[in-house]
mmCIF file of C-alpha atoms and ligand atoms in Angstrom:
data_model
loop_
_atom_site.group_PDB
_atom_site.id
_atom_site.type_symbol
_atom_site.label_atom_id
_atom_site.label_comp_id
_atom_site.label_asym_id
_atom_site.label_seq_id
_atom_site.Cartn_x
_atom_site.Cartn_y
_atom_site.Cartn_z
ATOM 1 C CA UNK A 1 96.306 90.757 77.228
ATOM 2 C CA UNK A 2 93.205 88.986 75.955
ATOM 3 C CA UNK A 3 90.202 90.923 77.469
ATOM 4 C CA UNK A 4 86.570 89.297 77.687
ATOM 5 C CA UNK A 5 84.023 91.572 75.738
ATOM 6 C CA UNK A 6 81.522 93.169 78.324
ATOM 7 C CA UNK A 7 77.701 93.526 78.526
ATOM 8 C CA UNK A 8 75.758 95.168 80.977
ATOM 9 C CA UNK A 9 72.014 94.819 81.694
ATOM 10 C CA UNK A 10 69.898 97.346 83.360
ATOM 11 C CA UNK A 11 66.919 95.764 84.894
ATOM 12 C CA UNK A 12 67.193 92.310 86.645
ATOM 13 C CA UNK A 13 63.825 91.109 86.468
ATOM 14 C CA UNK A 14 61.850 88.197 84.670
ATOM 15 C CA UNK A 15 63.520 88.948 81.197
ATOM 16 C CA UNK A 16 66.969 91.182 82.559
ATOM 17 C CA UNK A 17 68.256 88.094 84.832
ATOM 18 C CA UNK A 18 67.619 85.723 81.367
ATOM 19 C CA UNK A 19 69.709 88.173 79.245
ATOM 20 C CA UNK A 20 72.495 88.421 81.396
ATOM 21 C CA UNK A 21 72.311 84.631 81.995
ATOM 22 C CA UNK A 22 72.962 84.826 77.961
ATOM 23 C CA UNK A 23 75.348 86.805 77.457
ATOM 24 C CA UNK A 24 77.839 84.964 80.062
ATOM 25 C CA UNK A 25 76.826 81.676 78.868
ATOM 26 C CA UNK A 26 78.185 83.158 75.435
ATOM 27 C CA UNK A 27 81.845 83.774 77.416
ATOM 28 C CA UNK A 28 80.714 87.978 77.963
ATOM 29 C CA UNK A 29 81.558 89.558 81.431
ATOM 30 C CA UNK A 30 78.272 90.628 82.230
ATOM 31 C CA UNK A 31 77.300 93.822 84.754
ATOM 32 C CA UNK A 32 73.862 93.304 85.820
ATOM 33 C CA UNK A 33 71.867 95.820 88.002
ATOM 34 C CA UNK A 34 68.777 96.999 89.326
ATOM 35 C CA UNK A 35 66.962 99.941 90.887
ATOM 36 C CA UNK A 36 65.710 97.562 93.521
ATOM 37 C CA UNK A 37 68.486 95.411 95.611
ATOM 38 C CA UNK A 38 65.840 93.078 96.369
ATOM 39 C CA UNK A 39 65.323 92.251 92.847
ATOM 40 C CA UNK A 40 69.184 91.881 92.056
ATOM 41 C CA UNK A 41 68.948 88.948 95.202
ATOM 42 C CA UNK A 42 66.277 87.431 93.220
ATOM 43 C CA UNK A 43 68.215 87.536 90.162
ATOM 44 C CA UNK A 44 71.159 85.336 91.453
ATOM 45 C CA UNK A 45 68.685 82.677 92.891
ATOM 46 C CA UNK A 46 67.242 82.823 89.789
ATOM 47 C CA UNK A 47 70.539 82.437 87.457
ATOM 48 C CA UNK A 48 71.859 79.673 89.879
ATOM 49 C CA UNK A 49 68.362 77.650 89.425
ATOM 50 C CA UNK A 50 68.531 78.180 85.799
ATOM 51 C CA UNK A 51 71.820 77.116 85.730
ATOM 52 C CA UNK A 52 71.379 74.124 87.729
ATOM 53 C CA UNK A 53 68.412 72.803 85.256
ATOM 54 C CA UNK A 54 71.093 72.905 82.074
ATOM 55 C CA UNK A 55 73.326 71.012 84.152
ATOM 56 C CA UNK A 56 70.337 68.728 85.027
ATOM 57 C CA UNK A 57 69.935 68.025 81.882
ATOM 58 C CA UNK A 58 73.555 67.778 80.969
ATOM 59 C CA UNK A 59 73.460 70.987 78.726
ATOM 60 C CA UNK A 60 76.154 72.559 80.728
ATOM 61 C CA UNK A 61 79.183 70.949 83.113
ATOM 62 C CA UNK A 62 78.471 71.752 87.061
ATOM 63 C CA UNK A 63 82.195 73.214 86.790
ATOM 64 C CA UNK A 64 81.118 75.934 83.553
ATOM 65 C CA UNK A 65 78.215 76.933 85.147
ATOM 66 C CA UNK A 66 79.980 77.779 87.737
ATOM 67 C CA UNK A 67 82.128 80.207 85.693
ATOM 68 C CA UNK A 68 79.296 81.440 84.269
ATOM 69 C CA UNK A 69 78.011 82.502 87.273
ATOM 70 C CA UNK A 70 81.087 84.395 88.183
ATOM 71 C CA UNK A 71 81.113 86.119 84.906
ATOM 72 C CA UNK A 72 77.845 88.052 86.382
ATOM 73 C CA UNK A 73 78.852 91.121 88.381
ATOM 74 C CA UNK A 74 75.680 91.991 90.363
ATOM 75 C CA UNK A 75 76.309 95.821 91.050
ATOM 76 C CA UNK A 76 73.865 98.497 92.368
ATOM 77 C CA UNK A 77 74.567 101.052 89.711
ATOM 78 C CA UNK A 78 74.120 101.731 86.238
ATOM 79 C CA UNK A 79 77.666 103.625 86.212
ATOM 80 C CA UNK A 80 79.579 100.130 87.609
ATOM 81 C CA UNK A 81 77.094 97.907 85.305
ATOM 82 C CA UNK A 82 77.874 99.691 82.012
ATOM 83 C CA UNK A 83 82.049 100.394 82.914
ATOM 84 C CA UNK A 84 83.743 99.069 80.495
ATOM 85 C CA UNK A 85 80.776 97.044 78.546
ATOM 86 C CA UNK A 86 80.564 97.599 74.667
ATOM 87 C CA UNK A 87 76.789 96.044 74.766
ATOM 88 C CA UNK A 88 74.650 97.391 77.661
ATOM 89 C CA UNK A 89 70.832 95.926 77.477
ATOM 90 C CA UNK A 90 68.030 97.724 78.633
ATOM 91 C CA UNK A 91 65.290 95.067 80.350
ATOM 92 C CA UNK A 92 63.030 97.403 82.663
ATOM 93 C CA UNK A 93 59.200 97.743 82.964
ATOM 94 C CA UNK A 94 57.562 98.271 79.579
ATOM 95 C CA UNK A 95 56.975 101.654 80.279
ATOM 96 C CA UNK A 96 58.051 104.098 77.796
ATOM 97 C CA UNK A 97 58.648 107.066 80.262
ATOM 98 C CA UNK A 98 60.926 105.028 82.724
ATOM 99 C CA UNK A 99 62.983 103.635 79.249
ATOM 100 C CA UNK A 100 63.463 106.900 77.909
ATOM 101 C CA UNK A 101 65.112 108.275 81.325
ATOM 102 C CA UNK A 102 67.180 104.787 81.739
ATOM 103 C CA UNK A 103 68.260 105.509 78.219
ATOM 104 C CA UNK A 104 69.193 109.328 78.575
ATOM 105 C CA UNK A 105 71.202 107.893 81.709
ATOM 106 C CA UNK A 106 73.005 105.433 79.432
ATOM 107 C CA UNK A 107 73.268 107.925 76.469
ATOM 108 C CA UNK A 108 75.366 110.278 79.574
ATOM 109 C CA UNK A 109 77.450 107.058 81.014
ATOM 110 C CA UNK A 110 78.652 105.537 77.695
ATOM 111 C CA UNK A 111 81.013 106.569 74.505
ATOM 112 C CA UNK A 112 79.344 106.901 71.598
ATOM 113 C CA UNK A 113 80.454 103.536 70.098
ATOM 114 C CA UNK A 114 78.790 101.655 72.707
ATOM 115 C CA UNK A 115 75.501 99.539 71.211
ATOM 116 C CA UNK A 116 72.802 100.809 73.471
ATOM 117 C CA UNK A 117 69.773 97.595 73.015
ATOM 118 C CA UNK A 118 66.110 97.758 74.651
ATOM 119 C CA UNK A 119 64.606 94.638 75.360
ATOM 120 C CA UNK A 120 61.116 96.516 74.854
ATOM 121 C CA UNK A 121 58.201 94.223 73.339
ATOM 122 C CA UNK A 122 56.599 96.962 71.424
ATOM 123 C CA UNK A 123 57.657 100.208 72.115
ATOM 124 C CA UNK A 124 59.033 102.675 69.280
ATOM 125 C CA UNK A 125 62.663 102.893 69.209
ATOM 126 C CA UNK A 126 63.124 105.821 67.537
ATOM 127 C CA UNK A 127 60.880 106.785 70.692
ATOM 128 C CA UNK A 128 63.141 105.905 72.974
ATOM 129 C CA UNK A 129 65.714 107.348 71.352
ATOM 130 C CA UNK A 130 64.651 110.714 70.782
ATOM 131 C CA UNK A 131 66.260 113.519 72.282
ATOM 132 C CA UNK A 132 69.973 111.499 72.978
ATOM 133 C CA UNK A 133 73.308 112.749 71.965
ATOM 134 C CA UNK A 134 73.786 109.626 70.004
ATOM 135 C CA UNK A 135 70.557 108.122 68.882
ATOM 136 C CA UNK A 136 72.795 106.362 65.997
ATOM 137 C CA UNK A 137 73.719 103.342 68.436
ATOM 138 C CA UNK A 138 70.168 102.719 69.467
ATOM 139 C CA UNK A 139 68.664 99.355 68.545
ATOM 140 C CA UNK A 140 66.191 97.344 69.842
ATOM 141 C CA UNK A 141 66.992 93.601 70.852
ATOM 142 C CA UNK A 142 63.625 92.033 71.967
ATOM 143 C CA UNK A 143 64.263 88.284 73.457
ATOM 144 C CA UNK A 144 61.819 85.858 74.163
ATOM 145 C CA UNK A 145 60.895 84.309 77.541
ATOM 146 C CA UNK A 146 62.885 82.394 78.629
ATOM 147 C CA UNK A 147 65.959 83.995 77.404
ATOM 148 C CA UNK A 148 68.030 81.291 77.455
ATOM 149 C CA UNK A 149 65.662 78.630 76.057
ATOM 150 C CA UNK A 150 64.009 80.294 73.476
ATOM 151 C CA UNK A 151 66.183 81.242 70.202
ATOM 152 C CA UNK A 152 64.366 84.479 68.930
ATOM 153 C CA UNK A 153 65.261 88.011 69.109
ATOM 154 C CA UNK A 154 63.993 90.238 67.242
ATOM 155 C CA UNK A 155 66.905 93.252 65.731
ATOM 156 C CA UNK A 156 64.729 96.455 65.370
ATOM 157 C CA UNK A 157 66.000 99.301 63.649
ATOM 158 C CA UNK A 158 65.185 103.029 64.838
ATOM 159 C CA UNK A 159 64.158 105.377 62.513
ATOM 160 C CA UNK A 160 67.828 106.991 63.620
ATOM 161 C CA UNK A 161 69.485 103.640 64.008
ATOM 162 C CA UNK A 162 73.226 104.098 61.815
ATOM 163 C CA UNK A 163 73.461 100.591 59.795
ATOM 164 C CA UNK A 164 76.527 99.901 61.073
ATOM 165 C CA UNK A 165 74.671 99.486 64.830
ATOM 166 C CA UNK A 166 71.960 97.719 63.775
ATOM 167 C CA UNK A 167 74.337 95.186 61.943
ATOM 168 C CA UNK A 168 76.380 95.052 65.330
ATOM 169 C CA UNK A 169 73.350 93.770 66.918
ATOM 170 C CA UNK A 170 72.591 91.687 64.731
ATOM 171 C CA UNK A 171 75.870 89.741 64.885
ATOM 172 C CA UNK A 172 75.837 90.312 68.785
ATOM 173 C CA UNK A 173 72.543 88.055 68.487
ATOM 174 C CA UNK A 174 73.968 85.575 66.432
ATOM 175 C CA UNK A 175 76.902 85.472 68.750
ATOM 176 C CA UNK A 176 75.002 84.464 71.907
ATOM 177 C CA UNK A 177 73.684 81.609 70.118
ATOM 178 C CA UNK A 178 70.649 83.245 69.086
ATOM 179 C CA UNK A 179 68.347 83.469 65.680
ATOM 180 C CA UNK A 180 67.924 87.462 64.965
ATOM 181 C CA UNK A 181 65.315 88.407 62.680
ATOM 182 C CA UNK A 182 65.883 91.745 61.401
ATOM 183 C CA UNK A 183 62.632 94.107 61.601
ATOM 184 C CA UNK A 184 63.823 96.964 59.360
ATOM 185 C CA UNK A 185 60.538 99.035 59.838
ATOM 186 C CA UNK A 186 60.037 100.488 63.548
ATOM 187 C CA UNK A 187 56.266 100.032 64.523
ATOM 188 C CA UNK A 188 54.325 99.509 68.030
ATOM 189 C CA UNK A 189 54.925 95.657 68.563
ATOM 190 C CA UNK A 190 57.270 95.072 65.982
ATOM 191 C CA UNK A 191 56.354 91.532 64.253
ATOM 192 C CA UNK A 192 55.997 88.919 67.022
ATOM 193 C CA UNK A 193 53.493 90.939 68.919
ATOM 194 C CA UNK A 194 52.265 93.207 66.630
ATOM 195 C CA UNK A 195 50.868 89.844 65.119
ATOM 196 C CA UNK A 196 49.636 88.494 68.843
ATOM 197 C CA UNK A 197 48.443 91.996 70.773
ATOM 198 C CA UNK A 198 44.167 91.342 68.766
ATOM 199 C CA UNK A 199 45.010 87.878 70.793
ATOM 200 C CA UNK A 200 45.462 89.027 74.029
ATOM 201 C CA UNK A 201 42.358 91.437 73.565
ATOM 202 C CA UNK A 202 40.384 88.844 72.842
ATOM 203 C CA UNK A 203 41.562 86.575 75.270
ATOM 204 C CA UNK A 204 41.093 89.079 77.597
ATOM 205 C CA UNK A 205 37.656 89.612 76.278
ATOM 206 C CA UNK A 206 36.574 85.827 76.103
ATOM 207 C CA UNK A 207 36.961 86.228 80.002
ATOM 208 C CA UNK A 208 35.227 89.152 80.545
ATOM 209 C CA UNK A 209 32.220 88.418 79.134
ATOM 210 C CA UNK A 210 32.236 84.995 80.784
ATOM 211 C CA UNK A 211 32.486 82.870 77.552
ATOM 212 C CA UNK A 212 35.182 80.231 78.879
ATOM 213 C CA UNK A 213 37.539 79.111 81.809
ATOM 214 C CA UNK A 214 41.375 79.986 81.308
ATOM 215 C CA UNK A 215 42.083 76.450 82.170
ATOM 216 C CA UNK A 216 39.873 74.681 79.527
ATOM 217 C CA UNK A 217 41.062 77.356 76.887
ATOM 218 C CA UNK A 218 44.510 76.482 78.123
ATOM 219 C CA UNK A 219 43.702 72.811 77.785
ATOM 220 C CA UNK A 220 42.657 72.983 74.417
ATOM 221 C CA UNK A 221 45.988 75.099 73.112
ATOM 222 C CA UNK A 222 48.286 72.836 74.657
ATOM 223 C CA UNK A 223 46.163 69.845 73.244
ATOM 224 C CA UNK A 224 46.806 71.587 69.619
ATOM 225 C CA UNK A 225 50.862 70.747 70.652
ATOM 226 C CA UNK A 226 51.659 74.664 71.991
ATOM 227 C CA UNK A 227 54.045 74.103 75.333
ATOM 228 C CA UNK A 228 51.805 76.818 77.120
ATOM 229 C CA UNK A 229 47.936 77.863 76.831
ATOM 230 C CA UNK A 230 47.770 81.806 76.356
ATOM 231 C CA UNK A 231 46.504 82.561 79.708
ATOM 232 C CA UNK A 232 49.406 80.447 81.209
ATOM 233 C CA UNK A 233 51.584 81.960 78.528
ATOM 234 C CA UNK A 234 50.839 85.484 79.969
ATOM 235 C CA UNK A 235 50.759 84.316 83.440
ATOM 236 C CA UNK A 236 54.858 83.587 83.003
ATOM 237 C CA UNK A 237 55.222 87.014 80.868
ATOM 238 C CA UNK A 238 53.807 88.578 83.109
ATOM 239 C CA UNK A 239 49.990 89.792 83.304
ATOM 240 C CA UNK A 240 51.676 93.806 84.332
ATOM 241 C CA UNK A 241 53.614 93.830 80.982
ATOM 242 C CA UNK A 242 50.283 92.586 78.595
ATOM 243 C CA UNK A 243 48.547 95.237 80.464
ATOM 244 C CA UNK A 244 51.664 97.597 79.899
ATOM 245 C CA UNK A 245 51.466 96.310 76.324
ATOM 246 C CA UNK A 246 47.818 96.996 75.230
ATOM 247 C CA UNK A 247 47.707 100.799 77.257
ATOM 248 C CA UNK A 248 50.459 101.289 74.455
ATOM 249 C CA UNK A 249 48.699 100.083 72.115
ATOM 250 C CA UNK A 250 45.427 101.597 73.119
ATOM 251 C CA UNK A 251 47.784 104.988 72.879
ATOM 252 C CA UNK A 252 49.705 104.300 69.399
ATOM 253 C CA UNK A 253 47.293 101.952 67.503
ATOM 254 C CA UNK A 254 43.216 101.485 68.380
ATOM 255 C CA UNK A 255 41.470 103.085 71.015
ATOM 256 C CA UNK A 256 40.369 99.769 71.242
ATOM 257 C CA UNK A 257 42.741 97.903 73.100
ATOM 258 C CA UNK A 258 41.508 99.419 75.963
ATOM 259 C CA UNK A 259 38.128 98.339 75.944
ATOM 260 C CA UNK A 260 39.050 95.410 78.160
ATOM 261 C CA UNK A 261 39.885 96.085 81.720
ATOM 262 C CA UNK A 262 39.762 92.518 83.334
ATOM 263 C CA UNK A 263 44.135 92.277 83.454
ATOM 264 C CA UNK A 264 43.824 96.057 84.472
ATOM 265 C CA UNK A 265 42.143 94.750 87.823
ATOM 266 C CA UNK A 266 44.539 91.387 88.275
ATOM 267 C CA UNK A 267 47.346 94.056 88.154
ATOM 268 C CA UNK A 268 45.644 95.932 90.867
ATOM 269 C CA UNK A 269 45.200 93.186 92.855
ATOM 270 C CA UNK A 270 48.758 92.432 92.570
ATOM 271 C CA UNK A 271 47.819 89.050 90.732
ATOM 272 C CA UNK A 272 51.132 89.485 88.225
ATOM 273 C CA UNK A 273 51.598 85.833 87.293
ATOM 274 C CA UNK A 274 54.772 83.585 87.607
ATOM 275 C CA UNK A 275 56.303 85.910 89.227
ATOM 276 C CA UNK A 276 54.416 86.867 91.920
ATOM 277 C CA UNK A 277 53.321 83.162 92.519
ATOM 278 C CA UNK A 278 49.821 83.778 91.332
ATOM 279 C CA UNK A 279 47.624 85.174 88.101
ATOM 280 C CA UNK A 280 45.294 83.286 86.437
ATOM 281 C CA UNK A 281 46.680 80.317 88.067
ATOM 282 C CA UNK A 282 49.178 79.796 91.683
ATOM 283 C CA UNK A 283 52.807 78.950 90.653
ATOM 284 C CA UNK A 284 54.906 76.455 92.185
ATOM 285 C CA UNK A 285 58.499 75.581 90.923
ATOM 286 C CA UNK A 286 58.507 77.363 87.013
ATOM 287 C CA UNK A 287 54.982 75.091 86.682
ATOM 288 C CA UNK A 288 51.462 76.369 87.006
ATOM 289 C CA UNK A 289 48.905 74.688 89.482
ATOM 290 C CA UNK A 290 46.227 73.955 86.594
ATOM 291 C CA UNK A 291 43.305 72.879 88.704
ATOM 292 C CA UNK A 292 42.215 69.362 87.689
HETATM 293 N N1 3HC B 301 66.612 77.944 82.407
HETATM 294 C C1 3HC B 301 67.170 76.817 81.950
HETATM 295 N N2 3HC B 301 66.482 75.805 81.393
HETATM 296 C C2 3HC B 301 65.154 75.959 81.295
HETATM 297 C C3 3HC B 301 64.485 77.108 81.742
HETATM 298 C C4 3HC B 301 65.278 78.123 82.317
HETATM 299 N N3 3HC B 301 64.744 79.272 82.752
HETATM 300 N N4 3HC B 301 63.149 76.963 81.477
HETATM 301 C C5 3HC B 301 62.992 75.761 80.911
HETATM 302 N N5 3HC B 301 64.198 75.178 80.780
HETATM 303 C C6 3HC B 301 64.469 73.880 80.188
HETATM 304 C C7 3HC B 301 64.174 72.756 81.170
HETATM 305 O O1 3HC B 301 65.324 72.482 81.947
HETATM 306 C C8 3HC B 301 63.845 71.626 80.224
HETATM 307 O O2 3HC B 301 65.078 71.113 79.725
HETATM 308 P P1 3HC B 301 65.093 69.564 79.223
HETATM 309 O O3 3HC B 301 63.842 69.359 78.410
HETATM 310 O O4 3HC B 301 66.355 69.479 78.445
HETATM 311 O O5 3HC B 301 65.102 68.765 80.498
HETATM 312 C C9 3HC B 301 63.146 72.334 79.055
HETATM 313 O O6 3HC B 301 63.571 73.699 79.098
HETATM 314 C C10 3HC B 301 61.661 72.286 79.188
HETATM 315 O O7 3HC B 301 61.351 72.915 80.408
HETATM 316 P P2 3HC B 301 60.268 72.247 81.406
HETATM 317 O O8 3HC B 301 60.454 70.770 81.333
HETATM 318 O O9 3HC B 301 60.394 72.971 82.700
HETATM 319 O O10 3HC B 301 58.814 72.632 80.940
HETATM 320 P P3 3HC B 301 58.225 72.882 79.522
HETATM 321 O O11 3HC B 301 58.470 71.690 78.677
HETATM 322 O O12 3HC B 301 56.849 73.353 79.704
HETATM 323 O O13 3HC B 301 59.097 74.092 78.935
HETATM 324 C C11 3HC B 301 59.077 76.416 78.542
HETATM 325 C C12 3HC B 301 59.090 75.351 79.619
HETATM 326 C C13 3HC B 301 60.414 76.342 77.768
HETATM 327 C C14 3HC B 301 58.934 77.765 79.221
HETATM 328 C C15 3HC B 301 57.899 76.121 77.584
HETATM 329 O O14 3HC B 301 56.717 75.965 78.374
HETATM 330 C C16 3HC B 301 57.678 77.205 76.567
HETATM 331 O O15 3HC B 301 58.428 77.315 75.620
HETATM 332 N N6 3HC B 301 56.616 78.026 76.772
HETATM 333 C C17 3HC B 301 56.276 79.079 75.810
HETATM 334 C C18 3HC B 301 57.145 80.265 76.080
HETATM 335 C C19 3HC B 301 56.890 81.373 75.084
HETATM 336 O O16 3HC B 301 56.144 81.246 74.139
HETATM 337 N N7 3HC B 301 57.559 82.508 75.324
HETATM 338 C C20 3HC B 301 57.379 83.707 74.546
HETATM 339 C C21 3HC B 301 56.410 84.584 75.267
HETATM 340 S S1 3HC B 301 56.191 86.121 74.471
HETATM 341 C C22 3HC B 301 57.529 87.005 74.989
HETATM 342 O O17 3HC B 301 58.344 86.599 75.782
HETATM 343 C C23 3HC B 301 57.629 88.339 74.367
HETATM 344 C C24 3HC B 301 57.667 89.450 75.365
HETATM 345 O O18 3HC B 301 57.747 90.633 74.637
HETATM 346 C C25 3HC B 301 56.485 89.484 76.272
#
């Protein structure tokens, strides 16, 4: 009898509800779970309003999104999420303590043939494998936000990655629909944001020392043709995961990615972005409220 392949995803937040949104769009059976219920409610709004918008605009039948949808089991473990998957995703906080315990959980949960992925934007996976029974399956597979608009995800290879996993993934990626770029070397920030983490000092900077407005910088990048400014760009990332991103950095790379401490404070004052309604700017319906 002709069995769907399974994925699970562990963390159902801004990236985790994308990635399972993926993966059933691509015919998987998907478990999807969180530590919080609240956030696996949010999820399924979510998925259902992202899967109304490709039917808006005629990407997707009403009928298959629909069956999409059902392909998502939203379960409130990590044992029922990963039964039976051969792909489980990690999508959590980017916070290298709370991967590695998700991933000595998964490591305990899972045969050894199963592809264990971390969506991490810059952590080490050879980090977050370290200390498993079977650090050979270990990949990274970092998407982009939105998930299911954006086409790249970057295939990292642990210093303990076996080929054979990493070319898995790889293939995986291509069979979601996606375009994997391989990054065969396993640095803090791998390409993509490796490349942007001096930008989001600096644009971090540029505020704190009161050199320009986040809307008029904005202004000026989406003038140049970009579909989002940087500070609206980090609003819908999420202003906690830059900040998670340059304390790693400040740990792994420069001292001096800590110098700036203006996000630190948004974070504090719960001022998250997108998906808290409000960072540098309020959010209303996926758009932010650029003041005129
Ligand atoms: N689900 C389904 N469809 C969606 C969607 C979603 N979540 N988000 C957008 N879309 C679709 C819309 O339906 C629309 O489709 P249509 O053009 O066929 O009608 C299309 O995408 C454009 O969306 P909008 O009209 O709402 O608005 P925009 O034109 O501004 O596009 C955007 C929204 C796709 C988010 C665009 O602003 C964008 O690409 N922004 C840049 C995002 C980016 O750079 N992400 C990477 C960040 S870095 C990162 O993620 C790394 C991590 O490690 C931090």
């Amino acid at each position: 009898m002709y069995m769907p392949e399974k994925a699970a995803v562990i963390g159902a937040g801004t990236m985790g509800h994308g990635i399972a949104e993926v993966f059933a769009l691509a015919g998987y059976h998907v478990g999807l779970t969180d530590a919080y219920p609240e956030a696996l409610e949010k999820a399924k709004v979510s998925i259902r309003d992202s899967l109304s918008r490709l039917v808006k605009s005629s990407k997707i039948t009403q009928e298959a999104a629909e069956q999409v949808f059902s392909r998502i089991s939203f379960v409130g473990t990590v044992r029922e999420a990963v039964e039976g998957a051969s792909i489980v995703i990690e999508a959590v906080p980017e916070i290298e303590e709370l991967k590695k315990k998700v991933f000595s959980q998964l490591d305990e949960l899972t045969g050894s043939s199963v592809i264990l992925a971390s969506n991490t934007s810059n952590i080490r996976i050879t980090s977050i494998a370290e200390g498993l029974r079977h650090p050979e399956r270990v990949v990274g597979m970092h998407f982009f936000n939105p998930p299911v608009v954006l086409k790249l995800v970057e295939v990292i290879k642990g210093e303990k990655t076996s080929d054979e996993a990493f070319e898995n993934a790889y293939r995986i990626v291509e069979k979601i629909g996606k375009t994997p770029i391989r990054v065969m070397k396993d640095t803090p920030g791998f390409v993509v944001n490796r490349v942007n983490a001096p930008e989001s000092l600096f644009f971090c900077l540029l505020l704190e020392k009161g050199m320009a407005k986040p809307e008029e910088v904005d202004a000026f990048a989406r003038g140049q043709g970009l579909p989002m400014g940087p500070y609206e760009l980090m609003d819908y990332v999420g202003i906690d995961t830059v900040v998670h991103s340059l304390d790693y950095y400040a740990r792994t790379l420069s001292p001096d990615y800590g110098k700036c401490r203006l996000f630190h404070s948004m974070v504090e004052k719960g001022m998250l972005g997108a998906k808290t309604g409000r960072g540098f700017y309020e959010w209303k319906d996926h758009r932010a409220q650029v003041p005129k």
